[in-house]
Amino acid sequence: MRRIATEEAFSIPEIAHALRKLCESRTGAQNIDMMLVRNIYGDGAGYQAQFLAPLLDIEDERLRDMDANGVDMQVLSLTAPGVQMFDADTATELARVANDRLAEVIARHPRRFAGLASFAPHSPQRAVREMERAVRELGLNGFIVNSHTNNEYLDDPKYWPVLEAAEALDRCIYIHPRGPSELLAGPMRDYGMFAALWAYGVEVSTHAVRLILSGVFDRFPRLKICLGHMGEAVHFWSWRLDFMSERAQRAGAPRLQLKPSEYLRRNFAITTSGQESPLALEFSIRQLGIDNVLWAIDYPYQPSASAVAFMDGVEVTDEQRHKLYHGNAEKLFHIAPLAQ
Ligand code: 1WB
Ligand code: MN
């Protein structure tokens, strides 16, 4: 069984260095992303310091971990917060460097790695050019964005060129978490909630619901958005989203051609990164359809062994397991199937 893991994080020294500089220059800053960046790239004391080395390693320990766990391929993406905390010029340049590096690694290991391209949303026109280069010249497999940019979300018309480009290039945009935007962040500072424990899901699910309710999927009907962490629970709310959005539209919210649950099935795919609950998987397959659910690990933030054990062990048909483990990823990310 070919196993393609679809939300696997990496970084490059240039970005690690720039993030370290960023937290040194803002020592007093209390925002959530600075807490996280300090923990990984600075002198933070949190458990997250252990992640820096495996993020920067792509061709040594990572390949050994893949071999040891029967992981054929990782779809790599630049780890959160990506380039989105930098000013627009720096972000544009660093996205270009990260994409070049990614393409080089994939060229050396075409059977082991695929990759999602970064871009700087805060400079939408240059982002579009980088997206086109990433697909047409570098052959990358989709796009990664780490949720909000300066507290703005992709439903804002200034970002429509980015959505339009993704649709035209037929590559999905994977919305990965970062620390929540300003007004969502307050209650997340306590009890370790600031990252993967809770804040990440709130941030990305909010982003996804904004996209749905704004009507961008009527404007860009073939746009595909990928969400990790078992869809950040958005589809769990399908019934209520449908019911309440009717009311909201009658009260003046933008008119939608479809119900939210229908956009979720048409315009979204989700992955199992960092979520190994068989019950949540079963629900997701029934709510979204088997073709919209993909396997992922969330390497190096979560261990490969248990992610593989989870997907090996769930009670699904053979055909379903093939789709979860590789068939859906091959289609969504344009990865060549293995020759029979
Ligand atoms: C964690 C997870 C931290 C992810 C991250 O920092 C990212 C964590 C960028 O578990 O603390 C992630 O991508 O799941
Ligand atoms: Mn992740």
XYZ file of C-alpha atoms and ligand atoms in Angstrom:
355
model
C 0.000 0.000 0.000
C 1.530 3.282 -1.109
C 1.452 5.765 1.785
C 1.541 9.478 0.918
C 1.566 11.765 3.955
C 0.117 15.117 3.026
C 0.845 17.732 5.749
C 4.509 17.370 6.509
C 6.430 20.400 7.714
C 9.894 21.652 6.838
C 11.857 24.861 7.074
C 15.047 26.291 5.597
C 17.944 27.983 7.412
C 17.212 31.400 5.878
C 13.682 31.446 7.294
C 14.702 29.999 10.659
C 17.322 32.759 10.869
C 14.858 35.498 9.908
C 12.324 34.250 12.481
C 14.997 34.218 15.172
C 15.867 37.826 14.304
C 12.182 38.707 14.424
C 11.719 37.429 17.963
C 14.964 39.058 19.122
C 13.766 42.390 17.758
C 10.441 42.136 19.570
C 11.380 40.693 22.924
C 8.409 42.205 24.711
C 5.797 41.191 22.160
C 3.166 38.982 23.677
C 1.265 37.947 20.589
C 0.681 34.275 20.157
C 2.823 33.764 17.084
C 5.752 35.390 18.867
C 5.319 32.904 21.733
C 5.478 30.091 19.232
C 8.318 31.489 17.152
C 10.321 32.185 20.314
C 9.760 28.616 21.470
C 10.969 27.071 18.221
C 13.529 29.539 16.834
C 14.532 31.643 19.806
C 15.272 30.924 23.425
C 11.795 29.740 24.330
C 11.686 27.056 26.951
C 8.625 25.220 25.670
C 8.493 21.674 24.342
C 8.538 23.095 20.834
C 12.318 23.681 20.794
C 12.757 20.001 19.870
C 11.116 20.620 16.489
C 13.746 22.915 14.967
C 16.285 20.249 13.983
C 13.790 17.884 12.318
C 12.151 20.813 10.486
C 15.469 21.750 8.909
C 16.406 18.159 8.086
C 14.843 16.850 4.915
C 17.143 14.231 3.437
C 18.667 12.444 6.444
C 16.699 11.579 9.579
C 13.386 12.348 7.845
C 14.026 9.768 5.119
C 15.086 7.236 7.751
C 11.881 7.909 9.691
C 9.855 7.449 6.501
C 11.647 4.189 5.694
C 11.226 2.865 9.220
C 7.488 3.546 9.147
C 6.650 2.566 5.582
C 5.927 6.136 4.477
C 6.550 6.274 0.734
C 6.160 9.997 0.221
C 5.764 13.202 2.195
C 4.037 16.225 0.691
C 6.211 18.943 2.221
C 5.040 22.385 3.238
C 6.906 25.297 4.783
C 6.006 25.262 8.441
C 3.882 27.858 10.236
C 3.949 30.848 10.317
C 5.550 30.505 6.892
C 6.517 33.908 5.510
C 3.459 35.718 6.790
C 5.031 37.490 9.772
C 7.596 39.276 7.601
C 7.084 42.510 5.674
C 5.795 41.996 2.137
C 9.177 42.338 0.400
C 10.977 39.958 2.736
C 8.062 37.525 2.570
C 8.008 37.562 -1.217
C 11.739 36.885 -1.405
C 11.737 34.149 1.258
C 8.807 32.351 -0.372
C 10.767 32.280 -3.612
C 13.836 30.834 -1.881
C 11.755 28.220 -0.035
C 10.045 27.156 -3.263
C 13.351 26.838 -5.107
C 14.774 24.743 -2.278
C 11.679 22.560 -2.253
C 11.904 21.952 -5.989
C 15.578 20.959 -5.644
C 14.810 18.421 -2.928
C 11.959 16.949 -4.963
C 14.196 16.717 -8.035
C 16.683 14.682 -5.983
C 13.951 12.408 -4.536
C 10.999 12.458 -6.921
C 9.463 9.298 -5.450
C 9.819 10.433 -1.826
C 8.744 14.071 -1.816
C 6.181 16.372 -3.337
C 5.659 19.929 -2.136
C 3.308 22.834 -1.645
C 4.485 26.274 -2.703
C 4.567 29.279 -0.396
C 3.597 32.778 -1.399
C 3.296 36.156 0.293
C -0.412 37.019 0.450
C 0.375 40.574 1.581
C 1.626 41.289 -1.920
C -1.131 39.643 -3.966
C 0.154 40.511 -7.448
C 3.622 39.161 -6.730
C 2.012 36.189 -4.990
C 0.159 35.329 -8.180
C 3.372 35.465 -10.206
C 5.097 33.186 -7.686
C 2.173 30.769 -7.743
C 2.379 30.571 -11.532
C 6.144 30.054 -11.424
C 5.806 27.416 -8.706
C 3.443 25.300 -10.773
C 4.620 25.954 -14.339
C 8.374 26.148 -13.798
C 8.998 24.288 -10.543
C 6.248 21.689 -10.908
C 5.083 22.052 -7.302
C 1.875 20.345 -6.247
C -0.272 23.010 -4.623
C -0.041 25.940 -2.244
C 0.311 26.427 1.481
C -0.885 29.426 3.414
C -0.773 29.823 7.177
C -4.224 31.266 7.707
C -4.517 35.006 8.355
C -2.075 37.644 7.125
C -1.878 40.725 9.332
C -5.280 39.716 10.745
C -6.893 39.537 7.292
C -8.466 36.489 5.695
C -8.546 35.300 2.102
C -12.213 36.233 1.592
C -11.065 39.890 1.471
C -11.363 41.029 -2.178
C -7.735 42.143 -2.169
C -6.821 38.422 -2.065
C -9.180 37.306 -4.822
C -6.345 37.275 -7.385
C -4.689 34.570 -5.270
C -7.882 32.492 -5.227
C -8.360 33.051 -8.939
C -4.790 31.919 -9.667
C -5.170 28.743 -7.612
C -8.367 27.903 -9.448
C -6.856 28.645 -12.869
C -3.745 26.582 -12.090
C -5.918 23.743 -10.742
C -3.912 23.498 -7.521
C -5.439 23.532 -4.055
C -4.636 25.981 -1.305
C -3.860 24.184 1.932
C -4.811 26.438 4.837
C -2.551 25.506 7.727
C -2.885 27.109 11.164
C -0.762 29.786 12.719
C -1.440 31.656 15.922
C -4.896 33.229 15.800
C -5.527 36.751 14.604
C -5.602 39.547 17.147
C -9.192 39.435 18.298
C -9.320 35.650 18.546
C -6.066 35.460 20.437
C -6.917 36.831 23.885
C -8.374 33.750 25.554
C -5.753 31.470 23.967
C -2.797 32.624 26.049
C -3.506 30.395 29.031
C -3.277 26.701 29.796
C -1.147 25.845 26.748
C -4.032 26.543 24.386
C -2.054 28.889 22.118
C -1.062 26.422 19.389
C -2.097 22.933 18.360
C -4.054 22.209 21.536
C -6.917 24.558 20.628
C -6.069 27.944 19.102
C -4.983 26.549 15.728
C -8.321 24.912 15.065
C -10.299 28.004 16.036
C -8.187 30.129 13.712
C -8.469 27.922 10.631
C -12.100 26.915 11.105
C -12.952 30.621 11.335
C -11.016 31.202 8.135
C -12.869 28.402 6.333
C -16.289 29.585 7.473
C -15.468 33.124 6.329
C -14.580 31.801 2.883
C -17.816 29.817 2.650
C -20.146 32.568 3.873
C -18.477 35.313 1.822
C -19.545 33.598 -1.395
C -16.057 33.206 -2.884
C -16.968 29.692 -4.009
C -19.714 31.100 -6.229
C -17.096 33.351 -7.796
C -14.452 30.583 -7.976
C -16.487 27.367 -8.182
C -13.524 25.099 -8.950
C -11.308 26.472 -6.173
C -10.175 23.693 -3.843
C -9.220 24.357 -0.218
C -7.515 21.708 1.898
C -7.791 21.701 5.697
C -5.697 19.584 8.049
C -6.385 18.222 11.519
C -9.532 16.374 10.397
C -10.934 19.474 8.745
C -10.500 21.596 11.873
C -13.997 20.325 12.819
C -15.768 22.670 10.366
C -17.821 19.869 8.780
C -19.007 18.776 12.216
C -21.089 21.978 12.106
C -22.621 21.266 8.665
C -26.232 21.073 9.746
C -26.080 24.170 11.900
C -24.116 26.118 9.287
C -26.822 25.296 6.739
C -29.654 26.242 9.066
C -28.140 29.424 10.455
C -26.738 30.691 7.166
C -30.291 30.696 5.772
C -31.254 33.055 8.543
C -28.114 35.135 8.108
C -28.815 35.532 4.380
C -32.372 36.623 5.056
C -30.882 39.163 7.459
C -28.531 40.601 4.865
C -25.487 38.326 4.629
C -24.266 37.622 1.074
C -26.613 35.359 -0.919
C -25.130 31.921 -1.568
C -25.910 29.605 -4.475
C -25.320 26.492 -2.367
C -25.586 25.458 1.241
C -22.405 25.568 3.344
C -22.422 21.760 3.555
C -22.497 21.614 -0.255
C -19.458 23.873 -0.569
C -17.730 21.689 1.994
C -18.243 18.653 -0.234
C -17.474 20.441 -3.502
C -14.648 22.831 -2.618
C -12.849 21.263 0.338
C -10.645 18.323 1.094
C -9.452 17.470 4.587
C -6.529 15.517 5.983
C -6.045 13.473 9.129
C -2.888 15.303 10.240
C -2.446 15.009 13.968
C -5.940 13.585 14.525
C -6.037 9.848 15.058
C -9.632 9.331 16.109
C -11.372 6.511 14.186
C -14.771 7.943 15.088
C -13.883 11.392 13.714
C -12.585 9.747 10.540
C -15.764 7.707 10.094
C -17.878 10.843 10.507
C -15.679 12.786 8.076
C -15.950 10.134 5.367
C -19.727 10.055 5.707
C -20.143 13.826 5.833
C -17.661 14.823 3.110
C -17.369 11.706 0.973
C -14.455 9.267 0.775
C -12.860 11.210 -2.098
C -12.329 14.276 0.110
C -10.364 12.736 2.973
C -6.576 12.245 2.846
C -4.067 10.755 5.228
C -1.365 12.911 6.861
C 1.043 12.652 9.777
C 1.976 16.250 10.747
C 5.662 15.341 10.874
C 7.709 16.323 12.875
C 5.085 17.645 15.284
C 3.539 14.232 15.681
C 5.039 10.771 15.357
C 4.852 8.806 12.118
C 4.430 5.410 13.779
C 1.073 6.103 15.395
C -0.272 7.912 12.318
C 0.507 4.808 10.246
C -0.895 2.460 12.904
C -4.071 4.561 12.972
C -4.680 4.391 9.228
C -3.602 0.729 8.972
C -6.076 -0.112 11.699
C -9.255 1.758 10.820
C -12.190 -0.338 9.647
C -12.647 0.736 6.037
C -12.789 -1.204 2.774
C -9.611 -1.842 0.800
C -10.758 0.608 -1.843
C -11.333 3.273 0.794
C -7.916 2.689 2.383
C -6.263 3.119 -1.013
C -8.027 6.440 -1.495
C -7.152 7.662 2.011
C -3.521 6.585 1.807
C -2.657 7.721 -1.708
C -5.383 7.821 -4.394
C -6.969 11.074 -3.258
C -3.549 12.681 -2.743
C -2.444 11.662 -6.240
C -5.510 13.407 -7.688
C -5.562 16.510 -5.484
C -1.817 17.168 -5.651
C -1.184 15.888 -9.182
C 1.221 13.170 -8.036
C 1.862 10.480 -10.640
C 0.374 7.126 -9.620
C 2.852 4.248 -9.394
C 3.019 2.110 -12.527
C 1.041 -1.104 -12.053
C 2.903 22.664 16.897
C 2.238 22.046 15.844
C 3.654 23.788 16.662
C 2.339 22.588 14.564
C 3.766 24.306 15.391
O 4.514 25.407 15.245
C 3.097 23.709 14.345
C 2.796 22.121 18.241
C 4.704 25.956 13.996
O 2.334 20.974 18.379
O 3.161 22.811 19.169
C 1.611 21.949 13.464
O 1.861 22.292 12.306
O 0.789 21.076 13.684
Mn 0.819 20.931 10.849
